[in-house]
Amino acid sequence: MGLKVAKFGGSSVADGIQLTKTKQIIEADPDRRYIVVSAPGKRFDGDSKITDLLYLCKTHADHNLPYDQLFQVVADRFMAVQMNLDIDINLHAHFDAIKENLGKGCTPDYIASRGEYLNAVLIAAFLGYDFVDTEGLIQFDSKGRLKQKETDEALREELLKHERAVLPGFYGSMPNGDIKTFSRGGSDVTGSLVARAVGAEMYENWTDVSGFLMADPRIVKNPKPIHKISYLELRELSYMGASVLHEDAIFPARAANIPINIRNTNKPEDPGTIITAEPDAENTNVITGIAGSKDFTVIALYKNMLAGERGFIRRILSVLEDFDMSIEHVPTGIDTLSIVLSNKTLDGRLDEVVDAIQKQVNPDSIETFEDMAMIATVGHGMSRRPGTSATLFTALANADVNIRMIDQGSSELNIIVGVQNKDFDKAIKAIYEAFV
Ligand code: ASP
């Protein structure tokens, strides 16, 4: 078999017990040659993630509050693992350097990145693998944008020199040498970049769940697992709120056609979910999954002969651009057009936006619906099966859910419905029961 890149998330590397499982997983397959690790995550409910503690140290330092004890909590967690597993390494020099930089006013990205850094140093020693720092390899421009090509080349060139290596997730550096992190959960992105650079056959993402489920288990009882999902389907689902994988982690692997396998460190026997370029040919299900999110606002415009009017949509979009607001959906009809925005994006400025639209395009009427939820029903199977939307709408009607908005992607990969927040759970249950 070919080469595998395995990324282990915070909970998989949270303490000695978890690290022992991680080591067993890595050693069970010699193809797992490049390992990307997160900082230690929570060991139990109510515990703190190392990354959060590090940010907290920085906040204390910025406010001239003592941070020694807090930093000691961080250091102690690494030392406990080192002693528990009897790892032959001394981390004190690293702790001292970090504390010194903290005192000198380091950046938040630098301090946050140290959780991954220390963990990778420790785990490399534990496994007997080389430690390869991603600083200088994962490259950002001065505006903080990832330099894809340079990163790809630098990672490839460096990793060719190492048969087996552990790399810290989450960060790289900018042209001036400053550390720059991805957004939270960004070690997934590092893993994907490494997989692409080394031309991995598989990118394994080890976490604490056995992959994706067809619906949120807090809403649907025992939803079925998704064994295979295409990148496109996952985009539609993750966009609506699935949170197992950082959404930017899909792109590098996808560009190189590398499947991503989500696996559970606590249940390594579970096959997990495989994310691939092609839809699963053997899947006879009409839908692959359902996901949704609450708290959107729909601004519905009505104007006679709207479809014939030049520049109408452009002018509306320019209003939202002026407000620097991104739009979720724009379903249209002959004389109607709706704009869906998340309430977070609107940030209490709905009246201002409506006024500006009114001035710009002078519609016959504008109605707004707040407290809306969007639900995406996703699956390549939907295009093959006539009557999918009928099944969906009948299920919602039978559950007494009023649909305020419908948007179907042109790829026939998804149907998105807008319902009231209060009907969110009921609607998801009804759709699940109708299709699964
Ligand atoms: N440690 C970072 C975070 O907590 C990155 C990661 O775990 O992927 O967000």
Short mmCIF file of C-alpha atoms and ligand atoms in Angstrom, two decimals:
data_model
loop_
_atom_site.label_atom_id
_atom_site.label_comp_id
_atom_site.label_asym_id
_atom_site.label_seq_id
_atom_site.Cartn_x
_atom_site.Cartn_y
_atom_site.Cartn_z
CA MET A 1 0.00 0.00 0.00
CA GLY A 2 1.02 3.63 -0.43
CA LEU A 3 1.94 6.29 1.99
CA LYS A 4 -0.46 7.66 4.58
CA VAL A 5 -0.51 10.95 6.45
CA ALA A 6 -2.25 10.66 9.80
CA LYS A 7 -3.40 13.68 11.75
CA PHE A 8 -4.36 13.26 15.40
CA GLY A 9 -6.68 15.84 16.94
CA GLY A 10 -6.57 17.31 20.44
CA SER A 11 -8.52 14.57 22.18
CA SER A 12 -6.33 11.85 20.59
CA VAL A 13 -3.22 13.39 22.10
CA ALA A 14 -4.68 14.84 25.30
CA ASP A 15 -2.78 12.64 27.80
CA GLY A 16 -0.66 9.53 28.24
CA ILE A 17 -3.58 7.13 27.84
CA GLN A 18 -4.63 8.70 24.56
CA LEU A 19 -1.07 8.91 23.31
CA THR A 20 -0.61 5.21 23.94
CA LYS A 21 -3.64 4.49 21.74
CA THR A 22 -2.28 6.86 19.12
CA LYS A 23 1.07 5.08 19.10
CA GLN A 24 -0.62 1.70 18.68
CA ILE A 25 -2.59 3.02 15.73
CA ILE A 26 0.52 4.44 14.08
CA GLU A 27 2.53 1.29 14.63
CA ALA A 28 -0.26 -0.94 13.34
CA ASP A 29 0.36 0.34 9.81
CA PRO A 30 3.89 1.06 8.57
CA ASP A 31 2.41 3.23 5.82
CA ARG A 32 1.57 5.86 8.45
CA ARG A 33 4.82 7.71 7.97
CA TYR A 34 3.94 11.36 8.44
CA ILE A 35 2.07 12.28 11.58
CA VAL A 36 0.51 15.70 12.21
CA VAL A 37 -0.56 16.54 15.74
CA SER A 38 -2.77 19.07 17.46
CA ALA A 39 -2.06 20.51 20.87
CA PRO A 40 -3.42 18.44 23.78
CA GLY A 41 -7.17 18.92 23.98
CA LYS A 42 -9.66 18.29 26.75
CA ARG A 43 -9.22 15.11 28.79
CA PHE A 44 -12.70 15.29 30.31
CA ASP A 45 -15.72 17.61 30.30
CA GLY A 46 -14.81 20.89 31.87
CA ASP A 47 -11.08 20.46 31.22
CA SER A 48 -9.15 23.14 29.31
CA LYS A 49 -7.47 22.82 25.94
CA ILE A 50 -3.79 23.70 25.95
CA THR A 51 -4.38 26.20 23.12
CA ASP A 52 -6.96 28.05 25.23
CA LEU A 53 -4.60 28.15 28.21
CA LEU A 54 -1.84 29.55 26.03
CA TYR A 55 -4.09 32.31 24.69
CA LEU A 56 -5.01 33.03 28.29
CA CYS A 57 -1.33 33.39 29.24
CA LYS A 58 -1.00 35.96 26.48
CA THR A 59 -4.06 37.90 27.70
CA HIS A 60 -2.59 37.96 31.20
CA ALA A 61 0.77 39.13 29.89
CA ASP A 62 -0.92 41.90 27.87
CA HIS A 63 -2.67 43.14 30.99
CA ASN A 64 0.44 42.93 33.13
CA LEU A 65 -1.12 40.19 35.21
CA PRO A 66 1.01 37.33 36.48
CA TYR A 67 0.95 34.36 34.13
CA ASP A 68 3.62 32.14 35.71
CA GLN A 69 1.17 29.81 37.39
CA LEU A 70 -0.96 29.53 34.31
CA PHE A 71 2.03 28.72 32.16
CA GLN A 72 3.08 26.16 34.75
CA VAL A 73 -0.27 24.40 34.26
CA VAL A 74 0.60 24.10 30.57
CA ALA A 75 4.14 22.89 31.25
CA ASP A 76 2.90 20.41 33.87
CA ARG A 77 0.56 18.77 31.39
CA PHE A 78 3.40 18.07 28.98
CA MET A 79 5.67 16.94 31.79
CA ALA A 80 3.05 14.58 33.18
CA VAL A 81 2.83 12.86 29.79
CA GLN A 82 6.58 12.77 29.45
CA MET A 83 6.98 11.14 32.86
CA ASN A 84 3.99 8.82 32.52
CA LEU A 85 5.23 7.40 29.26
CA ASP A 86 8.86 7.65 30.24
CA ILE A 87 9.76 9.60 27.11
CA ASP A 88 13.42 10.37 26.84
CA ILE A 89 13.30 14.12 26.30
CA ASN A 90 13.81 17.26 28.32
CA LEU A 91 11.34 20.02 27.51
CA HIS A 92 12.65 22.59 29.99
CA ALA A 93 14.69 24.57 27.49
CA HIS A 94 11.58 24.85 25.29
CA PHE A 95 9.43 26.03 28.22
CA ASP A 96 12.05 28.64 29.16
CA ALA A 97 12.26 29.98 25.60
CA ILE A 98 8.48 30.28 25.34
CA LYS A 99 8.22 32.04 28.69
CA GLU A 100 10.92 34.43 27.69
CA ASN A 101 9.12 35.29 24.46
CA LEU A 102 5.90 35.73 26.39
CA GLY A 103 7.63 38.28 28.59
CA LYS A 104 8.93 40.10 25.53
CA GLY A 105 5.45 40.61 24.08
CA CYS A 106 5.19 37.81 21.51
CA THR A 107 2.21 37.64 19.16
CA PRO A 108 -0.95 35.66 20.03
CA ASP A 109 -0.29 33.40 17.04
CA TYR A 110 3.16 32.56 18.33
CA ILE A 111 1.96 31.62 21.80
CA ALA A 112 -1.03 29.65 20.47
CA SER A 113 1.23 27.66 18.17
CA ARG A 114 3.40 26.43 21.02
CA GLY A 115 0.86 23.79 22.06
CA GLU A 116 1.31 22.01 18.72
CA TYR A 117 5.06 22.67 18.74
CA LEU A 118 5.68 21.15 22.17
CA ASN A 119 3.37 18.25 21.48
CA ALA A 120 5.07 17.40 18.19
CA VAL A 121 8.51 17.50 19.84
CA LEU A 122 7.24 15.20 22.60
CA ILE A 123 5.41 12.78 20.32
CA ALA A 124 8.31 12.55 17.86
CA ALA A 125 10.49 11.40 20.76
CA PHE A 126 7.80 8.99 21.94
CA LEU A 127 7.50 7.37 18.50
CA GLY A 128 11.17 7.57 17.60
CA TYR A 129 10.27 9.67 14.53
CA ASP A 130 12.00 12.85 13.33
CA PHE A 131 10.52 16.15 14.43
CA VAL A 132 9.94 18.48 11.47
CA ASP A 133 8.81 22.00 12.32
CA THR A 134 6.24 23.52 9.97
CA GLU A 135 7.52 27.03 10.68
CA GLY A 136 9.15 28.14 7.43
CA LEU A 137 7.58 25.27 5.49
CA ILE A 138 3.95 26.32 5.67
CA GLN A 139 4.22 29.80 4.24
CA PHE A 140 1.86 32.76 4.40
CA ASP A 141 2.19 36.08 2.63
CA SER A 142 2.40 39.34 4.57
CA LYS A 143 -1.41 39.57 4.55
CA GLY A 144 -1.69 36.15 6.16
CA ARG A 145 -2.83 34.27 3.06
CA LEU A 146 -1.46 30.80 2.52
CA LYS A 147 1.12 30.54 -0.26
CA GLN A 148 -0.02 27.24 -1.71
CA LYS A 149 2.69 26.50 -4.21
CA GLU A 150 5.61 27.53 -2.02
CA THR A 151 4.19 25.55 0.89
CA ASP A 152 3.68 22.48 -1.22
CA GLU A 153 7.23 22.59 -2.54
CA ALA A 154 8.86 23.35 0.79
CA LEU A 155 7.01 20.54 2.57
CA ARG A 156 7.81 18.07 -0.18
CA GLU A 157 11.47 18.97 -0.29
CA GLU A 158 11.87 18.72 3.48
CA LEU A 159 9.89 15.53 3.96
CA LEU A 160 11.85 13.73 1.27
CA LYS A 161 14.71 13.84 3.76
CA HIS A 162 12.70 12.07 6.46
CA GLU A 163 11.48 8.52 6.28
CA ARG A 164 9.12 9.11 9.22
CA ALA A 165 8.29 12.40 10.89
CA VAL A 166 5.98 14.16 13.30
CA LEU A 167 4.88 17.68 12.37
CA PRO A 168 3.01 20.22 14.47
CA GLY A 169 -0.37 21.26 13.06
CA PHE A 170 -2.03 24.66 13.06
CA TYR A 171 0.76 27.06 12.01
CA GLY A 172 3.38 28.26 9.59
CA SER A 173 5.14 31.58 9.20
CA MET A 174 5.03 34.86 7.32
CA PRO A 175 7.79 36.44 5.22
CA ASN A 176 9.05 38.45 8.23
CA GLY A 177 9.43 35.22 10.18
CA ASP A 178 6.43 35.77 12.46
CA ILE A 179 4.41 32.67 13.25
CA LYS A 180 0.95 32.61 11.71
CA THR A 181 -1.78 30.16 12.68
CA PHE A 182 -4.76 28.94 10.72
CA SER A 183 -8.15 29.54 12.30
CA ARG A 184 -9.11 27.31 15.24
CA GLY A 185 -9.06 23.61 14.48
CA GLY A 186 -6.54 24.33 11.72
CA SER A 187 -4.31 21.30 12.30
CA ASP A 188 -6.71 19.53 9.95
CA VAL A 189 -5.52 21.92 7.24
CA THR A 190 -1.87 21.18 8.00
CA GLY A 191 -2.55 17.45 7.65
CA SER A 192 -4.18 18.00 4.29
CA LEU A 193 -1.28 20.16 3.06
CA VAL A 194 1.22 17.53 4.14
CA ALA A 195 -0.82 14.79 2.43
CA ARG A 196 -0.80 16.73 -0.80
CA ALA A 197 2.91 17.55 -0.60
CA VAL A 198 3.99 13.96 -0.16
CA GLY A 199 1.39 12.56 -2.58
CA ALA A 200 -0.23 10.42 0.11
CA GLU A 201 -2.55 7.64 -0.88
CA MET A 202 -4.79 8.52 2.06
CA TYR A 203 -5.12 11.37 4.54
CA GLU A 204 -6.35 9.93 7.83
CA ASN A 205 -7.89 12.34 10.27
CA TRP A 206 -8.09 10.72 13.72
CA THR A 207 -10.54 12.27 16.14
CA ASP A 208 -13.03 11.19 18.80
CA VAL A 209 -15.98 10.25 16.58
CA SER A 210 -16.28 7.50 13.99
CA GLY A 211 -16.83 9.88 11.09
CA PHE A 212 -19.92 11.69 9.94
CA LEU A 213 -23.47 10.75 10.76
CA MET A 214 -26.43 11.29 8.46
CA ALA A 215 -27.93 13.78 10.90
CA ASP A 216 -27.12 15.45 14.19
CA PRO A 217 -27.48 12.78 16.94
CA ARG A 218 -28.78 15.44 19.32
CA ILE A 219 -31.81 15.73 17.05
CA VAL A 220 -32.21 12.31 15.42
CA LYS A 221 -31.87 9.21 17.58
CA ASN A 222 -29.02 6.92 16.45
CA PRO A 223 -28.57 8.37 12.97
CA LYS A 224 -26.81 6.08 10.50
CA PRO A 225 -23.11 6.64 9.89
CA ILE A 226 -21.98 7.94 6.50
CA HIS A 227 -19.40 5.48 5.16
CA LYS A 228 -18.57 7.42 2.03
CA ILE A 229 -19.21 10.99 1.03
CA SER A 230 -17.91 13.09 -1.85
CA TYR A 231 -15.99 16.31 -1.30
CA LEU A 232 -18.87 18.18 -2.87
CA GLU A 233 -21.48 16.64 -0.61
CA LEU A 234 -19.37 17.37 2.42
CA ARG A 235 -18.95 20.99 1.36
CA GLU A 236 -22.72 21.32 1.28
CA LEU A 237 -23.03 19.69 4.69
CA SER A 238 -20.09 21.32 6.44
CA TYR A 239 -21.18 24.69 5.21
CA MET A 240 -24.40 24.14 7.10
CA GLY A 241 -22.71 23.30 10.36
CA ALA A 242 -21.14 19.85 10.52
CA SER A 243 -18.04 20.30 12.59
CA VAL A 244 -15.88 17.20 12.48
CA LEU A 245 -13.35 18.55 9.98
CA HIS A 246 -12.07 22.11 9.45
CA GLU A 247 -13.75 23.20 6.23
CA ASP A 248 -10.51 24.42 4.64
CA ALA A 249 -8.97 20.98 5.11
CA ILE A 250 -10.84 19.60 2.13
CA PHE A 251 -9.16 21.76 -0.53
CA PRO A 252 -5.51 20.60 -0.57
CA ALA A 253 -6.48 16.92 -0.44
CA ARG A 254 -9.13 17.44 -3.05
CA ALA A 255 -6.72 19.25 -5.40
CA ALA A 256 -4.50 16.17 -5.32
CA ASN A 257 -7.39 13.70 -5.39
CA ILE A 258 -6.44 12.21 -2.01
CA PRO A 259 -9.26 10.59 -0.05
CA ILE A 260 -9.71 11.70 3.55
CA ASN A 261 -10.63 9.07 6.11
CA ILE A 262 -12.15 10.31 9.36
CA ARG A 263 -11.33 7.77 12.09
CA ASN A 264 -11.93 7.37 15.81
CA THR A 265 -8.84 6.96 18.01
CA ASN A 266 -11.01 5.41 20.71
CA LYS A 267 -12.54 2.91 18.27
CA PRO A 268 -9.86 2.21 15.69
CA GLU A 269 -11.80 -0.83 14.48
CA ASP A 270 -14.54 1.46 13.07
CA PRO A 271 -13.98 2.20 9.37
CA GLY A 272 -15.11 5.82 9.79
CA THR A 273 -16.09 8.02 6.88
CA ILE A 274 -14.14 8.23 3.62
CA ILE A 275 -14.34 11.48 1.72
CA THR A 276 -13.61 11.01 -1.99
CA ALA A 277 -13.77 12.90 -5.25
CA GLU A 278 -16.28 10.56 -6.81
CA PRO A 279 -19.72 9.89 -5.36
CA ASP A 280 -20.11 6.43 -3.87
CA ALA A 281 -21.35 4.25 -6.75
CA GLU A 282 -22.59 1.54 -4.38
CA ASN A 283 -24.64 3.86 -2.25
CA THR A 284 -28.30 3.26 -2.99
CA ASN A 285 -29.50 5.89 -0.52
CA VAL A 286 -31.23 8.86 -2.06
CA ILE A 287 -29.65 11.22 0.41
CA THR A 288 -26.24 11.20 2.05
CA GLY A 289 -26.94 13.53 4.93
CA ILE A 290 -28.93 16.35 6.45
CA ALA A 291 -27.45 19.36 8.18
CA GLY A 292 -28.71 22.70 9.20
CA SER A 293 -28.16 25.80 11.15
CA LYS A 294 -30.38 28.27 12.97
CA ASP A 295 -30.52 32.06 13.07
CA PHE A 296 -30.80 33.42 9.58
CA THR A 297 -32.82 36.31 8.19
CA VAL A 298 -34.59 36.29 4.84
CA ILE A 299 -35.14 39.62 3.10
CA ALA A 300 -37.85 38.98 0.51
CA LEU A 301 -38.31 41.52 -2.30
CA TYR A 302 -41.22 41.73 -4.64
CA LYS A 303 -41.22 43.76 -7.82
CA ASN A 304 -43.48 43.52 -10.83
CA MET A 305 -41.60 42.49 -13.96
CA LEU A 306 -38.45 41.98 -11.90
CA ALA A 307 -37.13 39.30 -14.24
CA GLY A 308 -37.05 41.77 -17.13
CA GLU A 309 -35.27 44.53 -15.26
CA ARG A 310 -31.58 44.94 -16.05
CA GLY A 311 -29.08 45.08 -13.17
CA PHE A 312 -31.59 44.46 -10.37
CA ILE A 313 -29.67 41.66 -8.74
CA ARG A 314 -26.34 43.37 -9.24
CA ARG A 315 -27.56 46.50 -7.48
CA ILE A 316 -28.87 44.51 -4.52
CA LEU A 317 -25.64 42.60 -4.25
CA SER A 318 -23.68 45.83 -4.37
CA VAL A 319 -25.64 47.12 -1.36
CA LEU A 320 -24.59 44.06 0.62
CA GLU A 321 -21.05 44.41 -0.61
CA ASP A 322 -21.02 47.98 0.70
CA PHE A 323 -22.07 46.61 4.07
CA ASP A 324 -19.30 44.00 3.71
CA MET A 325 -21.86 41.24 4.30
CA SER A 326 -21.66 37.83 2.68
CA ILE A 327 -24.86 36.25 1.45
CA GLU A 328 -25.86 32.64 2.11
CA HIS A 329 -28.46 32.15 -0.63
CA VAL A 330 -30.37 34.14 -3.22
CA PRO A 331 -33.44 32.17 -4.29
CA THR A 332 -35.40 33.90 -7.04
CA GLY A 333 -38.81 33.77 -8.69
CA ILE A 334 -40.27 35.65 -11.65
CA ASP A 335 -41.19 38.72 -9.63
CA THR A 336 -39.49 37.89 -6.34
CA LEU A 337 -36.04 37.65 -5.00
CA SER A 338 -34.95 36.70 -1.50
CA ILE A 339 -31.66 37.24 0.20
CA VAL A 340 -30.65 34.99 3.04
CA LEU A 341 -28.09 36.26 5.51
CA SER A 342 -26.97 34.84 8.80
CA ASN A 343 -27.96 36.91 11.82
CA LYS A 344 -24.32 36.94 12.82
CA THR A 345 -23.44 38.65 9.55
CA LEU A 346 -26.31 41.11 9.92
CA ASP A 347 -25.12 41.97 13.41
CA GLY A 348 -28.24 43.99 14.28
CA ARG A 349 -28.11 46.12 11.09
CA LEU A 350 -31.19 44.68 9.35
CA ASP A 351 -33.05 48.02 9.26
CA GLU A 352 -30.09 49.80 7.71
CA VAL A 353 -29.71 47.10 5.07
CA VAL A 354 -33.42 47.17 4.22
CA ASP A 355 -33.33 50.98 3.91
CA ALA A 356 -30.34 50.84 1.60
CA ILE A 357 -31.97 48.18 -0.60
CA GLN A 358 -35.15 50.22 -0.72
CA LYS A 359 -33.21 53.26 -1.94
CA GLN A 360 -31.13 51.31 -4.42
CA VAL A 361 -33.80 49.24 -6.23
CA ASN A 362 -37.14 50.61 -5.07
CA PRO A 363 -39.04 47.28 -4.94
CA ASP A 364 -42.84 47.13 -4.68
CA SER A 365 -42.49 45.53 -1.28
CA ILE A 366 -39.90 44.20 1.11
CA GLU A 367 -40.67 41.68 3.81
CA THR A 368 -38.24 40.33 6.35
CA PHE A 369 -38.34 37.03 8.19
CA GLU A 370 -36.04 36.75 11.14
CA ASP A 371 -35.39 33.65 13.25
CA MET A 372 -35.12 31.37 10.29
CA ALA A 373 -33.25 28.09 10.11
CA MET A 374 -31.71 26.65 6.95
CA ILE A 375 -31.71 22.91 6.42
CA ALA A 376 -29.69 21.27 3.66
CA THR A 377 -30.62 17.81 2.45
CA VAL A 378 -27.67 16.57 0.47
CA GLY A 379 -26.85 13.62 -1.77
CA HIS A 380 -25.74 12.78 -5.28
CA GLY A 381 -28.51 10.18 -5.25
CA MET A 382 -31.15 12.91 -5.42
CA SER A 383 -30.51 13.66 -9.07
CA ARG A 384 -31.04 10.03 -10.04
CA ARG A 385 -34.32 9.71 -8.23
CA PRO A 386 -37.42 11.55 -9.44
CA GLY A 387 -39.77 12.66 -6.70
CA THR A 388 -37.08 13.51 -4.15
CA SER A 389 -38.35 17.01 -3.57
CA ALA A 390 -41.92 15.73 -3.40
CA THR A 391 -40.90 13.31 -0.64
CA LEU A 392 -39.14 16.08 1.23
CA PHE A 393 -41.95 18.60 1.01
CA THR A 394 -44.60 16.01 1.87
CA ALA A 395 -42.60 14.98 4.94
CA LEU A 396 -42.41 18.58 6.09
CA ALA A 397 -46.07 19.22 5.38
CA ASN A 398 -47.06 16.11 7.34
CA ALA A 399 -44.95 17.33 10.24
CA ASP A 400 -46.78 20.64 10.06
CA VAL A 401 -43.65 22.58 9.18
CA ASN A 402 -44.13 25.71 7.13
CA ILE A 403 -41.46 26.16 4.45
CA ARG A 404 -40.54 29.79 3.95
CA MET A 405 -37.87 29.37 1.32
CA ILE A 406 -36.58 26.71 -1.07
CA ASP A 407 -33.27 26.71 -2.88
CA GLN A 408 -32.05 23.86 -5.00
CA GLY A 409 -28.46 23.92 -6.23
CA SER A 410 -28.11 23.51 -9.99
CA SER A 411 -26.02 20.39 -9.42
CA GLU A 412 -29.10 18.73 -7.91
CA LEU A 413 -26.89 17.81 -5.03
CA ASN A 414 -28.87 19.59 -2.38
CA ILE A 415 -32.21 21.03 -1.49
CA ILE A 416 -32.14 23.80 1.06
CA VAL A 417 -35.27 24.80 2.87
CA GLY A 418 -35.80 27.73 5.17
CA VAL A 419 -38.09 27.08 8.13
CA GLN A 420 -38.69 28.90 11.36
CA ASN A 421 -36.14 28.32 14.10
CA LYS A 422 -38.80 26.73 16.27
CA ASP A 423 -39.44 24.06 13.63
CA PHE A 424 -35.77 23.21 13.14
CA ASP A 425 -35.56 19.91 15.05
CA LYS A 426 -38.97 18.78 13.90
CA ALA A 427 -38.07 19.39 10.26
CA ILE A 428 -34.78 17.51 10.44
CA LYS A 429 -36.46 14.54 12.10
CA ALA A 430 -39.19 14.50 9.47
CA ILE A 431 -36.73 14.61 6.57
CA TYR A 432 -34.59 11.88 8.10
CA GLU A 433 -37.56 9.62 8.64
CA ALA A 434 -38.80 10.18 5.11
CA PHE A 435 -35.55 9.16 3.46
CA VAL A 436 -33.72 6.81 5.78
N1 ASP B 1 -4.98 23.57 18.80
C1 ASP B 1 -5.69 24.35 17.84
C2 ASP B 1 -7.10 24.60 18.34
O1 ASP B 1 -7.41 24.25 19.46
C3 ASP B 1 -5.68 23.77 16.48
C4 ASP B 1 -6.18 22.37 16.34
O2 ASP B 1 -6.37 21.67 17.33
O3 ASP B 1 -6.42 21.95 15.21
O4 ASP B 1 -7.88 25.19 17.65
#
